[in-house]
Coordinates of C-alpha atoms in Angstrom, one line a residue:
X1 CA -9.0 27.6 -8.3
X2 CA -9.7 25.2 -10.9
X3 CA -11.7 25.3 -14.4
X4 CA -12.5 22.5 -16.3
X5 CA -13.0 23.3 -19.8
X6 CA -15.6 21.2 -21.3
X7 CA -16.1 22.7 -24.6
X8 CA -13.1 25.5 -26.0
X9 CA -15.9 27.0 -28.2
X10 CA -18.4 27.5 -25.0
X11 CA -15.8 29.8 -23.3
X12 CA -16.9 33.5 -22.9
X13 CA -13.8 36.1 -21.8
X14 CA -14.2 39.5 -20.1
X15 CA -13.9 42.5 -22.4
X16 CA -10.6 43.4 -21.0
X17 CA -9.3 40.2 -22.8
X18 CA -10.4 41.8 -26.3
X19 CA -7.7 41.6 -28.9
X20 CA -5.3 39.6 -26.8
X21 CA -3.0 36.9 -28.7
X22 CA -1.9 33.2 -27.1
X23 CA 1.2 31.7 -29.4
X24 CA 2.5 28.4 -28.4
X25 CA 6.1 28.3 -30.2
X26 CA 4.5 29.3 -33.4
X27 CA 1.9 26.6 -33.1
X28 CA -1.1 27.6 -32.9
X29 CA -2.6 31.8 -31.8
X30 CA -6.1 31.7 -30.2
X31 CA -7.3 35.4 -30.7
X32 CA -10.2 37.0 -28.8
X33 CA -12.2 40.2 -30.7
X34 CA -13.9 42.8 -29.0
X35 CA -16.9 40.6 -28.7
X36 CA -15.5 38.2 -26.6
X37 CA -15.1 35.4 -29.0
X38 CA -12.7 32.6 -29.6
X39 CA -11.2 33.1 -33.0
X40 CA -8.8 30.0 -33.9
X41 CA -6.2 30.1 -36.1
X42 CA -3.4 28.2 -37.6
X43 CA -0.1 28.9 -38.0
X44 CA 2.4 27.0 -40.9
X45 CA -1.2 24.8 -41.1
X46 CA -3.3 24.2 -44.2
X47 CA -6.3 24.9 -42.0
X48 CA -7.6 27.5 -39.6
X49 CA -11.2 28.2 -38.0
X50 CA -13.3 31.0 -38.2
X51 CA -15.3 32.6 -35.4
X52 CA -18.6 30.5 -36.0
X53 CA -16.5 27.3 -36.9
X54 CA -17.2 24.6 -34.2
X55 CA -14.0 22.5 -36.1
X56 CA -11.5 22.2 -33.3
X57 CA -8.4 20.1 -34.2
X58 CA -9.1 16.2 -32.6
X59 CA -7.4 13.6 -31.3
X60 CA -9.2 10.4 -30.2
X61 CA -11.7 12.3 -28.2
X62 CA -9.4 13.3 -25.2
X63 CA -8.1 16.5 -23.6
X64 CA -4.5 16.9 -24.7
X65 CA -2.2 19.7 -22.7
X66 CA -5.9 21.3 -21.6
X67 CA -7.7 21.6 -24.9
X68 CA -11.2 19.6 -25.4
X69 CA -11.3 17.9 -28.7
X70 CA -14.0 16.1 -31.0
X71 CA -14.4 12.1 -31.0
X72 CA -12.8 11.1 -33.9
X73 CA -12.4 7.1 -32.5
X74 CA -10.0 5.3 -33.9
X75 CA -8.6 7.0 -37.6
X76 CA -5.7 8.6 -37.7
X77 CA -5.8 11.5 -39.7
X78 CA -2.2 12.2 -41.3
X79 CA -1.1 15.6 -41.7
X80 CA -2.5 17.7 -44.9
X81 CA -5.3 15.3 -45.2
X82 CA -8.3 16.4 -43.5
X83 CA -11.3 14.5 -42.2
X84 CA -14.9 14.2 -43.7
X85 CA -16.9 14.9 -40.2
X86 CA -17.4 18.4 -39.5
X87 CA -16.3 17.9 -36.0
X88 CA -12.8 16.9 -36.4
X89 CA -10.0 18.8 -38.6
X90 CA -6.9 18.2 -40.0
X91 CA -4.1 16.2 -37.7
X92 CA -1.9 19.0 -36.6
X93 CA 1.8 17.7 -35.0
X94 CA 1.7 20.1 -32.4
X95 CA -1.3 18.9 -30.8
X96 CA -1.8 15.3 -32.0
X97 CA 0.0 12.5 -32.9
X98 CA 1.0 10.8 -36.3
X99 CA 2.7 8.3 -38.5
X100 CA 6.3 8.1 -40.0
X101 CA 8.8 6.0 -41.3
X102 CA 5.8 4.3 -43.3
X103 CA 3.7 4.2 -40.1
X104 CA 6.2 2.0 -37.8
X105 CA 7.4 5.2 -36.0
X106 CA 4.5 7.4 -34.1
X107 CA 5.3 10.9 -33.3
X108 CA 3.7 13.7 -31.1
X109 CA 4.6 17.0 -29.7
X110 CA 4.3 18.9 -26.6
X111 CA 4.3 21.8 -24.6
X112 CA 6.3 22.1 -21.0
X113 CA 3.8 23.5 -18.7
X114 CA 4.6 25.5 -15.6
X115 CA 3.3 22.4 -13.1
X116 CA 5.6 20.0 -14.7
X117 CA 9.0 21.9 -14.3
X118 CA 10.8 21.9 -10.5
X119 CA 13.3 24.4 -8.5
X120 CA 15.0 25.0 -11.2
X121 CA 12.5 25.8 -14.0
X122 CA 13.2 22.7 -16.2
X123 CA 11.4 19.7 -17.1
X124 CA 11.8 17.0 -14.0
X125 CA 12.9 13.1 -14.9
X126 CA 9.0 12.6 -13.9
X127 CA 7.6 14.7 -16.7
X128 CA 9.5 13.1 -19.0
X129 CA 8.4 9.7 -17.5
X130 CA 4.7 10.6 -18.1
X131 CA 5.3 12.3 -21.9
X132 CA 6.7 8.9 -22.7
X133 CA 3.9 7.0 -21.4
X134 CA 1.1 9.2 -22.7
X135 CA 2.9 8.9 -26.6
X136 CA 2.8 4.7 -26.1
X137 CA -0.9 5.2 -24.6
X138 CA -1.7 7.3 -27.7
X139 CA 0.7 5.0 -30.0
X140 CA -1.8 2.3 -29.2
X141 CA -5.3 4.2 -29.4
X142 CA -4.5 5.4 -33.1
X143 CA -2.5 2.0 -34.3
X144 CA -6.0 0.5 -34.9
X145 CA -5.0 -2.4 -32.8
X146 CA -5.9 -0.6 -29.1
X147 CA -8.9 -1.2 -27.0
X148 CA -10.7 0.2 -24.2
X149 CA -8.2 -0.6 -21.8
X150 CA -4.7 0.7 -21.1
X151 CA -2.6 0.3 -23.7
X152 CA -3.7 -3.0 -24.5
X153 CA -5.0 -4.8 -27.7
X154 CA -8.6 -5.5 -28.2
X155 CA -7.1 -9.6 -28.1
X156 CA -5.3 -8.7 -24.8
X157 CA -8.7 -7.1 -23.2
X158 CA -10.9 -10.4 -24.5
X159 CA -8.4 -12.2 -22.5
X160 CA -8.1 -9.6 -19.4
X161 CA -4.4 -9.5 -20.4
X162 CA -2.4 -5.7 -19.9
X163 CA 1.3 -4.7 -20.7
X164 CA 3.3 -4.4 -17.3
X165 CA 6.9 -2.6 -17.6
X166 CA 10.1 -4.6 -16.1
X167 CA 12.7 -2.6 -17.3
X168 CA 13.6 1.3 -18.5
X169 CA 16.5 3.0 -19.1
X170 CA 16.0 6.9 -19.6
X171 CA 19.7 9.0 -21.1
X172 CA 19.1 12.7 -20.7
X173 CA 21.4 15.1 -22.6
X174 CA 19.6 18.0 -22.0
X175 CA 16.5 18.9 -19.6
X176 CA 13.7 21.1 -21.7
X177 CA 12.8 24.5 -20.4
X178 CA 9.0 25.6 -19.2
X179 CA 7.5 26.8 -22.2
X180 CA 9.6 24.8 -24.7
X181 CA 8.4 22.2 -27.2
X182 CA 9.3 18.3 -27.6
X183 CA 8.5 16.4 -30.1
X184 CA 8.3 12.6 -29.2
X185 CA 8.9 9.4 -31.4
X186 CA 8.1 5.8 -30.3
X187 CA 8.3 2.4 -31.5
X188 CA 8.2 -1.2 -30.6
X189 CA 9.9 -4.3 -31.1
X190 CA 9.9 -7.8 -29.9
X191 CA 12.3 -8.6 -27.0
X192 CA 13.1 -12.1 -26.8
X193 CA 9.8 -15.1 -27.0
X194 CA 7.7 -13.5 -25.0
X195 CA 8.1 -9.9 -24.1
X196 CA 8.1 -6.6 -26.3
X197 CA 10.7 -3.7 -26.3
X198 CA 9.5 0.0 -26.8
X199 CA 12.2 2.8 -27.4
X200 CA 11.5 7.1 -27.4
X201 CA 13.9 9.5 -28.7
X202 CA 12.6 13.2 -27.3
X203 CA 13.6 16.2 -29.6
X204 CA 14.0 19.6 -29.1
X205 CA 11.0 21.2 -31.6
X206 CA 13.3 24.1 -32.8
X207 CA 16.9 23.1 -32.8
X208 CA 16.0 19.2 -33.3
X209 CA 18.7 17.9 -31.4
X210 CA 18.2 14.6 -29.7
X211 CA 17.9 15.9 -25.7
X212 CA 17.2 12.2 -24.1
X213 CA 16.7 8.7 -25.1
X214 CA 14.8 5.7 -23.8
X215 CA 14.3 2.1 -24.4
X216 CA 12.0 0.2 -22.0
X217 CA 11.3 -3.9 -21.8
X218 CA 7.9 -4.8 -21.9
X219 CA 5.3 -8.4 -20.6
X220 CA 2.0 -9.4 -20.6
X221 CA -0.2 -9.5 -16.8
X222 CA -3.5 -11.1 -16.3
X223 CA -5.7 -8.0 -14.5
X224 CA -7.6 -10.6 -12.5
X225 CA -5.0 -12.7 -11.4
X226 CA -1.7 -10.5 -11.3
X227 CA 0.1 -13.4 -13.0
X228 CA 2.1 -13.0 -15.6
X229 CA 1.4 -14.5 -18.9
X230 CA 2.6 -15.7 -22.3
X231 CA 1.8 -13.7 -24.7
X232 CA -1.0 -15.5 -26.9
X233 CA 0.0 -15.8 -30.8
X234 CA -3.9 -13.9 -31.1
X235 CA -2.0 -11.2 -29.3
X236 CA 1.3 -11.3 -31.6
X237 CA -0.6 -11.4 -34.5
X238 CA -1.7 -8.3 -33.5
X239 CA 1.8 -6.5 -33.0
X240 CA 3.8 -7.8 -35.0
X241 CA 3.2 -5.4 -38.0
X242 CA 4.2 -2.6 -36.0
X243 CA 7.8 -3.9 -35.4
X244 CA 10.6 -2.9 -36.6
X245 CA 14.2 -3.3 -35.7
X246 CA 15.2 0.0 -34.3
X247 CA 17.3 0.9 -31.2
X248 CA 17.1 4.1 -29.6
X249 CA 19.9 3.5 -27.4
X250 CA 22.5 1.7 -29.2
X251 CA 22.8 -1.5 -27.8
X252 CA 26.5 -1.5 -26.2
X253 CA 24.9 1.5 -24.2
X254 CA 22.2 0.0 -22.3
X255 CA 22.6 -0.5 -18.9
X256 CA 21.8 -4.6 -19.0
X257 CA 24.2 -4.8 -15.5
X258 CA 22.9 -6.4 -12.6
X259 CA 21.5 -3.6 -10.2
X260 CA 22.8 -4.5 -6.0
X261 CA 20.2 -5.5 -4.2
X262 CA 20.5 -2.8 -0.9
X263 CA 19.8 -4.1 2.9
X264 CA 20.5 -2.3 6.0
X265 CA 24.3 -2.8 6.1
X266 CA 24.6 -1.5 2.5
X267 CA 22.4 1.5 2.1
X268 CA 23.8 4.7 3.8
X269 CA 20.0 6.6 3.7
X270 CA 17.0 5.3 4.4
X271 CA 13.5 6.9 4.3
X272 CA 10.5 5.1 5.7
X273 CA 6.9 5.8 5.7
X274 CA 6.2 6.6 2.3
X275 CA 2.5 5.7 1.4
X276 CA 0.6 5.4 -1.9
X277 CA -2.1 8.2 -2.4
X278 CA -5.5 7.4 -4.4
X279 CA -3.7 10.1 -7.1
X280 CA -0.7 7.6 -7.3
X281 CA -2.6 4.9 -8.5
X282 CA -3.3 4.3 -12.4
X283 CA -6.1 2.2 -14.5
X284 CA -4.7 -1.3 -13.9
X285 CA -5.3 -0.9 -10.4
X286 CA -1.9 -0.7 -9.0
X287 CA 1.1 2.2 -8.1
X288 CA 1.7 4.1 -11.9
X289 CA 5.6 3.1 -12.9
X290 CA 6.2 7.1 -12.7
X291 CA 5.8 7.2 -8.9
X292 CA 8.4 5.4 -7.8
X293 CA 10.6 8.2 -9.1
X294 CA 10.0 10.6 -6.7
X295 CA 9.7 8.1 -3.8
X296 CA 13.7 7.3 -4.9
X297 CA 14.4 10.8 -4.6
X298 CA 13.6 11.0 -1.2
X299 CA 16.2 9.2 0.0
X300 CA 18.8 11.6 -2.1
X301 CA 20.5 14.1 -0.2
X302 CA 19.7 17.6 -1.4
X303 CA 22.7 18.8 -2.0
X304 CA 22.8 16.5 -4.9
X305 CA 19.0 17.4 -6.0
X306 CA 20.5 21.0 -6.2
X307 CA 23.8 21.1 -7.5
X308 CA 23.5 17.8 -9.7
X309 CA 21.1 16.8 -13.0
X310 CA 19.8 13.5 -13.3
X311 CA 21.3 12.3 -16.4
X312 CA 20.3 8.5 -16.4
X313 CA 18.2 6.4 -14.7
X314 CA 17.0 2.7 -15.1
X315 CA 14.4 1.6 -13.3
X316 CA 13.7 -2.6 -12.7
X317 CA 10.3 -2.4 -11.3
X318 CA 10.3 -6.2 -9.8
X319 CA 6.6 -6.3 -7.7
X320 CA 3.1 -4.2 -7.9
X321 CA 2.5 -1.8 -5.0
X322 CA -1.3 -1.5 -3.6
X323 CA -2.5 1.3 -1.9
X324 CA -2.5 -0.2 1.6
X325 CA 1.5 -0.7 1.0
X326 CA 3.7 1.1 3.2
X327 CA 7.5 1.8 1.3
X328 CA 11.0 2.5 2.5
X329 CA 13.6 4.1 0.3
X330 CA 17.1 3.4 0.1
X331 CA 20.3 4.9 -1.2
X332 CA 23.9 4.4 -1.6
X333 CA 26.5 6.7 -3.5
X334 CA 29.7 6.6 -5.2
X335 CA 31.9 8.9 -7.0
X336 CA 32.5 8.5 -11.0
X337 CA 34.1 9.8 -13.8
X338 CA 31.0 11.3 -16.1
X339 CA 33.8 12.7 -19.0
X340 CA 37.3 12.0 -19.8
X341 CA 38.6 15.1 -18.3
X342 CA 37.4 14.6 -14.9
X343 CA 37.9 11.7 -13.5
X344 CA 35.7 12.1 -10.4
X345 CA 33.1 14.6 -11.6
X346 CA 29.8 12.6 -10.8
X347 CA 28.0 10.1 -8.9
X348 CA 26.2 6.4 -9.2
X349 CA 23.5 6.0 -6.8
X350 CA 21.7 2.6 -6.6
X351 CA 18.2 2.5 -5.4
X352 CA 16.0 0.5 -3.2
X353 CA 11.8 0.3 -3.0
X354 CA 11.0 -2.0 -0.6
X355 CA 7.6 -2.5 1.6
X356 CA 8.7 -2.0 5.0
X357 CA 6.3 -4.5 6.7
X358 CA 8.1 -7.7 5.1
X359 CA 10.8 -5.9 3.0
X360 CA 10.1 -7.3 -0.5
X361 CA 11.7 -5.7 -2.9
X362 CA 9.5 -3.3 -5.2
X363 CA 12.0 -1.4 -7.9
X364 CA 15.5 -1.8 -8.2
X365 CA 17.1 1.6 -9.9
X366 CA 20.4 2.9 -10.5
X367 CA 21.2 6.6 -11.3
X368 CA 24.2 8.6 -12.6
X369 CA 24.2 12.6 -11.7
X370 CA 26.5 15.0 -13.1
X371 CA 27.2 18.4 -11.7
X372 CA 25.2 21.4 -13.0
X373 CA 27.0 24.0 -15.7

């Protein structure tokens, strides 16, 4: 059963709901009285609704982790200040996103939901995939610079230009819990003549220890082609204010090696007939880079999805997949040393997409796994 909430303040509860409290990590409390009202309030906030108020906090017009907001387009709204429409309130970090570091940083917050955990009730490399891309999406839409299309820059949509990833590299230290919250911050950087590097660092919201780290490797795609493309100076004009040289992952860390290209003599697992869905495809009309995660996992064995977490993973996405693509998956395994006091406590595993019909290569990945605590 599904319920699309179009409007928070529209929503009418049963009686048997009266006086019934909803805190999100000391975030935010959405109280119902006995007649069946919404009553918002904030918590820590220098703002907070009343029962008639039709101020719900905003960003950018979307839905963020289930709540309708306002249209507030593009102004960011930092926190303590608050907004002149009646529509829109002040910038909460729980909910939206905002500026630091004198506005080269953007930083957002989030809840786990149940539907983004797996077996064993923590966040799965997936979710975390997604949370990084929806902070660069958002990063974007409230830089000033974003358009109507995904992620790109009003000069990249004139030119039917969009941002394509070649390379991540994801460090987990420690997988969130369902019902914890993250808070996310993201940046960009140039990366070489004609690419752009965008780094995350995930915290944990109430002990603000660093859980995971990612840096990611960034070109320019003409939609109607699929080409690749120069970036125009139009378009670096643009982004260029929002560099700054900042590494997420210090740079004798990143996994720069060469991933093995797998073939039938080399991979010991292979899975084959894995289609794209409609679901698995994104706005710029190919396979969204998140997918292929789970398609790799299918050619793990279980007993490593069960008794191992996912620690690292760099992904080298290397062609598009189309819906009427058919995939294969490929693994091969060794044993590693993952600490200094065992040498032989965990396992590299390098990964092969490729279409089955002609075997082109799709993503390249390699992933370390270390035993669970």
């Amino acid at each position: 059963m599904a319920l699309m909430i179009r409007d928070l303040c529209s929503l009418h509860y049963p009686i048997n709901l009266s006086n019934t409290e909803l805190q999100v990590k000391e975030c935010r409390i959405l109280k119902f009285g006995c007649n069946g009202k919404k009553k918002l309030m904030s918590v820590n906030a220098s703002a907070s609704g009343t029962e008639n108020s039709k101020s719900i906090h905003t960003i950018n017009g979307k839905k963020i982790n289930g709540v309708h907001v306002g249209q507030r387009g593009n102004v960011v709204i930092e926190p303590g200040s608050s907004s002149s429409s009646s529509s829109s309130s002040v910038n909460h970090s729980y909910m939206l996103g905002n500026f630091v570091d004198e506005r080269f940083v953007y930083r957002q917050s989030f809840v786990i939901r149940s539907y983004e955990i797996g077996p064993d009730k923590t966040a799965t490399m997936e979710t975390i995939m997604n949370l990084l891309q929806e902070t660069a999406l958002n990063h974007v839409a409230n830089s000033g610079v974003g358009s109507n299309g995904f992620g790109a820059t009003r000069e990249m949509s004139l030119r039917k230009l969009i941002w394509v990833v070649t390379r991540i590299q994801i460090k987990v230290e420690q997988y969130s819990s369902w019902g914890d919250v993250v808070e996310i911050d993201t940046w960009v950087d140039a990366a070489g003549k004609n690419g752009m590097r965008r780094d995350w660092i995930i915290r944990d919201s109430n002990t603000r220890n660093i859980i995971t780290k990612a840096t990611s490797t960034w070109v320019i795609m003409n939609r109607e082609t699929r080409k690749l493309s120069k970036i125009p100076e139009q378009v670096k004009a643009e982004v260029r204010p929002f560099y700054i040289n900042k590494f997420a992952i210090p740079t004798a860390q990143i996994d720069s090696e060469k991933i093995e290209k797998l073939n039938d003599e080399t991979a010991q697992i292979i899975t084959s007939g894995l289609a794209p869905r409609w679901s698995d495809m994104d706005a710029n009309q190919h396979v969204n880079n998140v997918k292929y995660i789970g398609w790799i996992l299918e050619s793990v064995p279980i007993n490593v999805l069960e008794d191992c977490n996912l620690m690292s993973l760099t992904l080298e996405y290397r062609r598009e997949c189309q819906l009427s693509n058919v995939l294969q998956s490929m693994t091969t395994m060794r044993e590693i040393a993952t600490s200094e006091s065992d040498k032989n406590s965990g396992m590299e595993c390098t990964h092969l997409i490729r279409m089955e019909a002609d075997q082109a290569e799709v993503v390249r990945a390699r992933s370390i796994w270390q035993p669970k605590q």
